[in-house]
Amino acid sequence: MDLILSSLEILARWDVMIALLVGSIGGVLIGAIPGVGPAVAIAILLPATFSLDPIVGLTVLLGIYGSSMYGGSIPAILINTPGTAVNALTTYDGYPMTTRGEARRALSLAYSSSFFGGVFSVICLVLFAPVLAKIAPMFGSREIFLAALLGIILVVVAHRGQSLIAAALACFGIFLHTVGLEPVKYSKRFTFEQSWLSSGVDLIVVVLGLFAISQAIFLLQGQDEKIRMTKLRGGLFQGMRELARHPRVATASASLGVLMGMIPGVGEFTAQFLSYTYAQRTSERPDDFGKGASEGLIAAETSNNAVPAAAMVPLLALGIPGEALTAMMLSVFYVHNVVPGPQLFQNDMDFVVALYLALLILNVLVLIFLLFATNQLIKVVKIPNRFLGASILTLSFVGVYSLRNSFTDCLIAACFGIFGFVLKRLNLPAVPIVLGMVLGGIMEVKLRAGMARVKTPFDFIDRPVAMILFIMILGVLILHFRYVWQQRKLLKEAKWQAKHKSTSFAAQMSRRKDYLLMERGKRLREKRSKYAPRLTDKNSPR
């Protein structure tokens, strides 16, 4: 109880409350605009948060991170266009409800499900915080190195079908971290005698280029779309009553969101599809899914909103981000000399709980805002794409230049913006680059610190937690290679079946031709036998 009271004292400040309000409402607005998303907004706001207190800056970013999915459901339901990539599954059942004239019902159900998922995850994590505080001291340098390595492997494995390119991009991110002065002896690496490379490649510059500037270019080269909005009818308060009729789906989806959020590199998409699959398989009417099923909408929105709070666990407990958004938040910690990891749970547990309580409060603020402001909020969807692109591009370069007052950083950000645009057009992931830069730095420092007491390779994993992490790494790699081998086997079988099918088809056509010739000959013989007696009688001598 004392821990919660001390955490509330941290939040009971006017600047923190304003940050919560701005972050939560701003996140909804940003999420409701298709093509922007929380990554772009956080990348633009990141330089401005460096001058704020840690709790204030993180509260703004947490507000955008946690509330953007609320807003993303609005265009997904009304115009079949997800506001954020995470809301893609919401269109499956949300838009069919709109076509039936049930737009308000779908929005109300989406808001209620998102609220339940967010509150459920925060309550779970506040209850488990003492357990995490006891586990955190078991992590030393070697354990954190192995956890960071596991994080990179999970990120690579999560991009199924693109594992090789994801691994290459993650290695490219690790290489970018090595440019400049190394952290122990301060010797220059990969600078090629260029003075502007001595300070290295800044993470925020790369983030702004890959996410904000690339998205701005993408919006500017497209066409402005004319959007027709559906008239909303009915009340927005009926979603809670309908959600209460499906407690099993809501609880299971929220639980899957919490579990998937704690695993680095997994995130909302896996939680959504697992929840949606579970809801469909256990439903009494599985055929309704994709046609406006309320259970499908509940599963999608509950699971994705349960992830943000859970994703803070590896970030706070181990200092390991699981995705690009938490990697950006990690830079705010470092700027203010607040180092996430085991020591944070031991020494500043009230700060950790304050962050979770901030997530709880912002869910309440967002729900109240949406229930009363939806009619005005849907107008945000009509903002032209090119205007958004020009605004994002301007704000991005202002943010980059404000970091170090360097024009060189603007050029680097522009290069990464073009690179990110190419990746976007080729449908390749940019997240592994950011996580490679962040986790590569953690791995280098912890590996150097851990090798001081290591004499044999086995000494590196001679402690229980290190052994468990090592076994998990081996297990993930074995399962991934088994999956790749099975996919290649299935591909070979498909090719063989296609070839065999074509051969058998030709054989069948040949047999059919023989059969038709045989039938034709049979009919001719029957005709001959039928007319043969007449011919015999006619030509016989009298």
XYZ file of C-alpha atoms in Angstrom:
542
model
C 0.000 0.000 0.000
C 2.870 2.363 0.822
C 4.335 1.648 -2.615
C 1.110 2.679 -4.365
C 0.819 5.837 -2.242
C 4.383 6.878 -3.046
C 3.704 6.199 -6.730
C 0.592 8.361 -6.626
C 2.684 11.180 -5.134
C 4.918 11.047 -8.211
C 1.877 11.372 -10.475
C 0.136 14.050 -8.377
C 1.813 16.930 -10.195
C 0.206 19.382 -12.558
C 2.809 18.843 -15.293
C 2.372 15.056 -15.129
C -1.412 15.396 -15.344
C -1.129 17.714 -18.351
C 1.294 15.271 -19.981
C -1.199 12.438 -19.397
C -4.029 14.446 -20.897
C -2.019 15.614 -23.917
C -0.548 12.167 -24.528
C -3.834 10.286 -24.247
C -5.920 12.650 -26.406
C -3.050 13.230 -28.848
C -2.575 9.489 -29.230
C -6.248 9.031 -30.103
C -6.071 11.814 -32.714
C -2.895 10.408 -34.244
C -4.267 6.868 -34.273
C -7.441 8.034 -36.027
C -5.450 9.479 -38.965
C -4.642 6.671 -41.423
C -1.015 6.632 -42.469
C 0.547 8.338 -39.448
C 0.646 5.944 -36.497
C 2.275 6.155 -33.065
C 5.794 5.452 -34.315
C 5.826 8.607 -36.429
C 4.353 10.743 -33.633
C 6.738 9.424 -30.973
C 9.713 9.890 -33.305
C 8.738 13.537 -33.881
C 8.098 14.252 -30.179
C 11.163 12.422 -28.924
C 13.626 15.362 -29.128
C 11.173 17.588 -27.226
C 10.921 15.120 -24.314
C 14.659 15.296 -23.583
C 14.225 18.657 -21.846
C 11.392 17.370 -19.616
C 11.530 15.394 -16.383
C 11.711 11.617 -16.970
C 8.204 10.942 -15.621
C 6.723 13.796 -17.691
C 8.441 12.837 -20.945
C 7.665 9.143 -20.542
C 4.047 9.893 -19.651
C 3.560 11.784 -22.921
C 5.079 8.952 -24.939
C 3.173 6.304 -22.980
C -0.038 8.210 -23.596
C 0.531 8.173 -27.362
C 1.655 4.544 -27.315
C -1.248 3.294 -25.225
C -4.087 5.328 -26.745
C -3.272 5.303 -30.459
C -4.940 1.913 -30.907
C -8.194 3.348 -29.560
C -8.173 5.950 -32.323
C -6.986 3.468 -34.938
C -10.216 1.503 -34.585
C -12.324 4.478 -35.777
C -11.286 4.513 -39.486
C -10.950 0.708 -39.391
C -14.629 0.405 -38.482
C -16.053 3.331 -40.453
C -14.110 3.291 -43.747
C -12.390 -0.139 -43.681
C -8.956 1.543 -43.384
C -6.980 0.823 -40.197
C -5.650 3.935 -38.489
C -2.611 1.989 -37.294
C -1.201 -1.253 -38.660
C -2.292 -3.026 -35.474
C -5.963 -2.274 -36.201
C -5.957 -4.256 -39.454
C -7.775 -7.167 -37.807
C -10.459 -4.792 -36.514
C -11.678 -4.281 -40.089
C -12.652 -7.972 -40.368
C -15.739 -7.602 -38.184
C -15.927 -3.853 -37.536
C -16.593 -2.717 -41.094
C -19.282 -5.363 -41.804
C -21.149 -3.974 -38.795
C -20.945 -0.516 -40.353
C -22.368 -1.782 -43.642
C -25.306 -3.157 -41.645
C -25.922 0.265 -40.090
C -24.358 -0.682 -36.709
C -21.400 1.711 -36.738
C -22.043 3.092 -33.249
C -22.433 -0.391 -31.837
C -19.095 -1.437 -33.377
C -17.313 1.675 -32.077
C -18.777 1.265 -28.612
C -17.742 -2.380 -28.513
C -14.221 -1.504 -29.729
C -13.820 1.216 -27.067
C -15.076 -1.066 -24.286
C -12.868 -3.969 -25.369
C -9.804 -1.729 -25.606
C -10.504 -0.312 -22.158
C -10.903 -3.778 -20.644
C -7.665 -5.017 -22.237
C -5.666 -2.002 -21.092
C -6.958 -2.052 -17.518
C -6.600 -5.843 -17.249
C -2.915 -5.735 -18.267
C -2.071 -2.866 -15.900
C -3.738 -4.607 -12.936
C -1.878 -7.848 -13.718
C 1.472 -6.084 -13.890
C 0.950 -4.033 -10.718
C 0.134 -7.273 -8.879
C 3.194 -9.010 -10.325
C 5.546 -6.081 -9.678
C 6.804 -7.474 -6.321
C 7.611 -10.784 -8.033
C 9.545 -8.970 -10.745
C 11.416 -7.038 -8.074
C 12.595 -10.350 -6.573
C 13.581 -11.850 -9.921
C 15.434 -8.762 -11.166
C 18.509 -9.144 -8.866
C 19.177 -12.554 -10.434
C 20.185 -10.849 -13.688
C 23.860 -9.972 -14.014
C 25.877 -8.903 -17.044
C 25.858 -12.347 -18.638
C 22.125 -12.820 -18.122
C 21.286 -9.422 -19.605
C 23.550 -10.155 -22.592
C 21.753 -13.460 -23.192
C 18.364 -11.771 -22.743
C 19.329 -9.108 -25.308
C 20.528 -11.814 -27.695
C 17.240 -13.663 -27.182
C 15.394 -10.426 -27.938
C 17.170 -9.980 -31.274
C 16.578 -13.634 -32.196
C 12.876 -13.350 -31.353
C 12.567 -10.199 -33.456
C 14.181 -11.961 -36.408
C 12.120 -15.125 -35.981
C 8.904 -13.117 -35.666
C 9.282 -11.968 -39.307
C 8.332 -15.316 -40.807
C 9.060 -15.491 -44.487
C 11.504 -12.580 -44.122
C 13.843 -13.991 -41.480
C 17.023 -13.614 -43.531
C 16.369 -9.995 -44.470
C 15.298 -9.231 -40.871
C 18.551 -10.766 -39.595
C 20.561 -8.758 -42.124
C 18.812 -5.528 -41.116
C 19.356 -6.301 -37.414
C 23.063 -6.843 -38.096
C 23.080 -3.554 -40.012
C 21.603 -1.884 -36.914
C 24.332 -3.427 -34.724
C 26.937 -2.151 -37.185
C 25.481 1.373 -37.026
C 25.923 1.310 -33.252
C 29.629 0.480 -33.614
C 30.356 3.579 -35.713
C 32.195 6.249 -33.733
C 33.990 6.046 -30.377
C 33.739 2.674 -28.615
C 32.547 2.871 -24.991
C 35.588 1.480 -23.093
C 38.847 2.747 -24.591
C 37.251 5.473 -26.742
C 39.042 4.365 -29.878
C 37.523 5.257 -33.243
C 35.689 2.576 -35.203
C 34.531 2.748 -38.841
C 34.980 6.513 -39.021
C 37.258 6.385 -42.118
C 39.011 9.545 -40.868
C 35.779 11.524 -41.178
C 35.346 13.845 -38.210
C 31.540 13.941 -38.507
C 31.421 10.177 -37.888
C 33.380 10.388 -34.616
C 30.224 11.057 -32.617
C 28.515 8.062 -34.195
C 25.093 7.679 -35.770
C 22.459 8.937 -33.377
C 19.544 6.598 -32.659
C 16.944 9.380 -32.797
C 18.202 10.534 -36.187
C 17.821 6.993 -37.542
C 14.371 6.609 -35.959
C 13.118 9.889 -37.400
C 14.450 8.971 -40.812
C 13.163 5.402 -40.935
C 9.707 6.102 -39.540
C 8.766 9.784 -39.839
C 10.540 11.002 -42.989
C 9.890 7.770 -44.907
C 6.189 7.975 -44.028
C 6.124 11.632 -45.113
C 7.606 10.698 -48.497
C 5.089 7.875 -48.805
C 2.182 10.242 -48.145
C 3.507 12.959 -50.454
C 3.919 10.660 -53.456
C 0.358 9.319 -53.109
C -2.983 10.807 -54.041
C -5.485 12.444 -51.691
C -8.456 10.166 -51.163
C -12.046 11.340 -50.940
C -13.577 9.674 -47.902
C -17.291 9.319 -47.334
C -18.233 8.926 -43.705
C -21.125 6.839 -42.422
C -23.733 8.513 -40.244
C -23.606 7.291 -36.667
C -26.808 6.164 -35.073
C -27.511 4.827 -31.593
C -25.685 5.198 -28.294
C -22.025 4.644 -27.458
C -22.646 3.220 -23.991
C -24.023 -0.160 -25.042
C -20.564 -1.682 -25.618
C -19.959 -2.393 -21.932
C -23.181 -4.408 -21.679
C -22.350 -6.391 -24.807
C -18.783 -6.990 -23.601
C -20.161 -8.388 -20.327
C -21.957 -11.095 -22.323
C -18.604 -12.470 -23.586
C -16.374 -12.660 -20.474
C -14.521 -15.768 -21.669
C -13.355 -14.214 -24.947
C -12.442 -10.897 -23.296
C -10.436 -12.494 -20.469
C -8.626 -14.981 -22.715
C -7.747 -12.268 -25.252
C -6.447 -9.910 -22.558
C -4.364 -12.727 -21.033
C -2.833 -13.571 -24.403
C -2.065 -9.886 -24.919
C -0.228 -9.716 -21.588
C 1.776 -12.883 -22.306
C 2.704 -11.869 -25.867
C 3.592 -8.346 -24.747
C 6.151 -9.636 -22.266
C 8.022 -11.540 -24.998
C 10.374 -9.253 -26.986
C 9.761 -9.174 -30.703
C 6.257 -10.674 -30.614
C 3.874 -7.801 -29.904
C 0.317 -7.009 -30.928
C 0.017 -8.934 -34.190
C 0.717 -12.356 -32.688
C -1.521 -11.617 -29.708
C -4.330 -10.535 -32.033
C -4.248 -13.544 -34.309
C -3.979 -15.989 -31.407
C -6.934 -14.324 -29.691
C -8.981 -14.153 -32.874
C -8.275 -17.808 -33.665
C -9.202 -18.844 -30.129
C -12.443 -16.847 -30.239
C -13.423 -18.345 -33.599
C -12.677 -21.936 -32.641
C -14.562 -21.720 -29.342
C -17.517 -19.743 -30.699
C -20.955 -21.242 -31.156
C -21.222 -19.442 -34.502
C -17.750 -19.510 -36.101
C -19.156 -18.813 -39.576
C -20.117 -15.286 -38.489
C -16.467 -14.270 -38.052
C -15.432 -11.859 -40.777
C -19.067 -10.910 -41.318
C -19.617 -8.717 -38.257
C -19.172 -11.023 -35.259
C -18.988 -9.157 -31.963
C -16.663 -11.822 -30.512
C -14.137 -11.230 -33.302
C -14.100 -7.484 -32.651
C -13.710 -8.094 -28.903
C -10.791 -10.482 -29.449
C -8.945 -8.091 -31.779
C -9.326 -4.920 -29.702
C -8.860 -6.490 -26.252
C -5.614 -8.274 -27.122
C -3.866 -5.383 -28.888
C -4.575 -2.935 -26.037
C -3.289 -5.377 -23.428
C 0.161 -5.389 -25.053
C 1.537 -1.848 -24.345
C 1.634 -2.202 -20.554
C 3.074 -5.723 -20.809
C 5.732 -4.566 -23.299
C 7.128 -2.293 -20.585
C 8.156 -5.331 -18.496
C 11.285 -6.368 -20.475
C 12.097 -2.678 -20.969
C 11.972 -1.785 -17.266
C 13.170 -5.072 -15.769
C 16.047 -5.789 -18.174
C 16.445 -2.637 -20.254
C 15.555 -4.636 -23.366
C 12.975 -3.144 -25.745
C 10.775 -5.530 -27.655
C 9.805 -3.173 -30.496
C 10.629 0.198 -32.034
C 8.297 2.218 -29.777
C 9.785 0.911 -26.530
C 13.262 1.378 -28.032
C 12.450 5.055 -28.494
C 11.297 5.285 -24.869
C 14.545 3.709 -23.756
C 16.436 6.704 -25.149
C 14.440 8.986 -22.812
C 15.650 6.927 -19.849
C 19.263 7.194 -20.971
C 19.105 10.961 -21.541
C 17.993 11.470 -17.930
C 20.493 8.937 -16.498
C 17.695 6.582 -15.469
C 19.010 3.134 -16.396
C 16.305 0.472 -16.836
C 17.222 -2.910 -15.465
C 17.382 -4.860 -12.210
C 18.616 -1.838 -10.248
C 15.528 0.151 -11.274
C 13.227 -2.428 -9.675
C 15.371 -2.519 -6.550
C 15.880 1.205 -6.017
C 13.013 2.979 -7.828
C 10.061 0.625 -7.577
C 7.709 3.555 -6.935
C 8.771 5.056 -10.287
C 7.924 1.775 -12.058
C 4.509 1.522 -10.392
C 3.872 5.197 -11.214
C 4.314 4.405 -14.909
C 1.784 1.577 -14.680
C -0.685 3.766 -12.810
C -0.219 6.398 -15.524
C -1.229 3.761 -18.080
C -4.304 2.958 -15.977
C -5.330 6.625 -15.744
C -4.838 7.259 -19.450
C -7.176 4.361 -20.303
C -9.880 6.023 -18.232
C -9.222 9.424 -19.827
C -9.315 7.991 -23.339
C -12.581 6.133 -22.766
C -14.294 9.257 -21.387
C -12.946 11.354 -24.270
C -14.112 8.889 -26.925
C -17.594 8.416 -25.495
C -18.287 12.147 -25.779
C -16.130 13.297 -28.701
C -16.506 10.614 -31.376
C -18.783 12.714 -33.602
C -16.160 15.463 -33.796
C -13.216 13.073 -33.884
C -14.281 11.288 -37.071
C -13.591 14.509 -39.014
C -9.854 13.903 -38.464
C -10.042 11.021 -40.929
C -10.685 13.504 -43.769
C -7.311 15.312 -43.456
C -5.563 15.169 -46.899
C -2.579 12.836 -47.156
C -0.290 15.369 -48.805
C -0.929 17.959 -46.112
C -0.049 15.326 -43.508
C 3.093 14.393 -45.406
C 4.308 17.998 -45.629
C 3.596 18.574 -41.925
C 5.400 15.392 -40.848
C 8.407 16.193 -43.045
C 8.728 19.715 -41.611
C 8.385 18.588 -37.994
C 10.856 15.749 -38.553
C 13.644 17.988 -39.797
C 12.956 20.507 -37.017
C 13.270 17.684 -34.485
C 16.475 16.330 -36.034
C 18.150 19.733 -36.144
C 17.158 20.514 -32.540
C 19.065 17.479 -31.257
C 22.586 18.783 -31.827
C 22.043 21.820 -34.103
C 23.718 19.807 -36.832
C 22.923 20.020 -40.534
C 24.813 16.742 -40.972
C 22.192 14.987 -38.848
C 19.509 16.309 -41.222
C 21.355 14.796 -44.187
C 21.741 11.454 -42.374
C 18.041 11.483 -41.466
C 17.139 12.229 -45.102
C 19.245 9.274 -46.276
C 17.581 6.959 -43.787
C 14.219 8.399 -44.817
C 14.848 7.377 -48.422
C 16.117 3.987 -47.225
C 13.003 3.538 -45.070
C 10.785 4.493 -48.018
C 12.484 1.823 -50.142
C 11.944 -0.742 -47.385
C 8.292 0.283 -47.152
C 7.753 -0.084 -50.906
C 9.443 -3.488 -50.858
C 7.332 -4.512 -47.833
C 10.447 -5.116 -45.716
C 10.659 -4.426 -41.957
C 12.510 -1.418 -40.551
C 12.082 -2.348 -36.884
C 15.098 -4.767 -36.784
C 17.442 -1.857 -37.601
C 16.323 0.152 -34.558
C 16.364 -2.846 -32.239
C 19.778 -3.835 -33.579
C 21.155 -0.403 -32.668
C 19.656 -0.502 -29.155
C 20.287 -4.142 -28.279
C 23.700 -4.119 -29.958
C 24.879 -1.452 -27.511
C 23.516 -3.422 -24.533
C 25.125 -6.636 -25.754
C 28.541 -5.029 -26.270
C 28.699 -3.457 -22.798
C 27.361 -6.504 -20.963
C 29.542 -8.940 -22.900
C 32.695 -7.015 -22.007
C 31.665 -6.838 -18.366
C 30.670 -10.506 -18.242
C 33.835 -11.838 -19.935
C 36.003 -10.569 -17.082
C 35.061 -13.623 -14.981
C 34.741 -16.150 -17.781
C 37.559 -18.610 -18.416
C 35.743 -21.350 -20.336
C 32.666 -21.176 -22.564
C 30.670 -23.124 -19.969
C 31.397 -20.452 -17.337
C 29.199 -18.080 -19.306
C 26.084 -20.169 -18.591
C 26.966 -21.731 -15.244
C 24.255 -19.799 -13.352
C 20.577 -20.885 -13.347
C 19.100 -17.838 -15.108
C 21.869 -17.828 -17.723
C 21.325 -21.536 -18.354
C 17.565 -21.033 -18.752
C 18.103 -18.176 -21.217
C 20.639 -20.237 -23.160
C 18.187 -23.142 -23.382
C 15.466 -20.736 -24.541
C 17.772 -19.407 -27.278
C 18.529 -22.944 -28.463
C 14.835 -23.845 -28.317
C 13.801 -20.818 -30.375
C 16.475 -21.521 -32.994
C 15.574 -25.226 -33.208
C 11.875 -24.461 -33.570
C 12.578 -21.821 -36.217
C 14.833 -24.059 -38.299
C 12.290 -26.848 -37.952
C 9.618 -24.472 -39.258
C 11.854 -23.433 -42.186
C 12.599 -27.080 -42.994
C 8.887 -27.957 -42.903
C 8.049 -25.018 -45.166
C 10.692 -26.089 -47.682
C 9.409 -29.652 -47.516
C 5.854 -28.478 -48.133
C 7.078 -26.341 -51.039
C 8.855 -29.305 -52.618
C 5.763 -31.458 -52.165
C 3.604 -28.764 -53.732
C 5.948 -28.546 -56.733
C 6.017 -32.344 -57.077
C 2.218 -32.535 -56.818
C 1.845 -29.806 -59.419
C 4.151 -31.702 -61.756
C 2.499 -35.032 -61.003
C -0.941 -33.489 -61.418
C -0.043 -32.178 -64.853
C 1.283 -35.607 -65.878
C -1.763 -37.417 -64.592
C -3.991 -34.880 -66.310
C -2.275 -35.596 -69.634
C -2.621 -39.304 -68.972
C -6.287 -38.842 -68.166
C -6.833 -36.928 -71.415
C -5.088 -39.684 -73.317
C -7.210 -42.323 -71.617
C -10.329 -40.310 -72.350
C -9.373 -40.138 -76.020
C -8.836 -43.909 -76.075
C -12.143 -44.414 -74.312
C -13.998 -42.259 -76.844
C -12.394 -44.135 -79.738
C -13.299 -47.416 -78.104
C -16.916 -46.297 -77.607
C -17.109 -45.107 -81.193
C -15.842 -48.433 -82.479
C -18.330 -50.263 -80.271
C -21.244 -48.249 -81.658
C -20.075 -48.919 -85.230
C -19.915 -52.655 -84.554
C -23.395 -52.577 -83.048
C -24.763 -50.827 -86.157
C -23.068 -53.345 -88.430
C -24.478 -56.268 -86.481
C -27.933 -54.655 -86.573
C -28.003 -54.191 -90.352
C -26.035 -57.304 -91.230
C -29.106 -59.693 -91.371
C -30.983 -57.350 -93.725
C -28.069 -57.167 -96.085
C -27.780 -60.937 -96.008
C -31.489 -61.437 -96.741
C -31.494 -58.863 -99.550
C -28.514 -60.275 -101.383
C -29.339 -63.949 -100.849
C -30.456 -65.962 -103.986
C -34.125 -66.836 -104.296
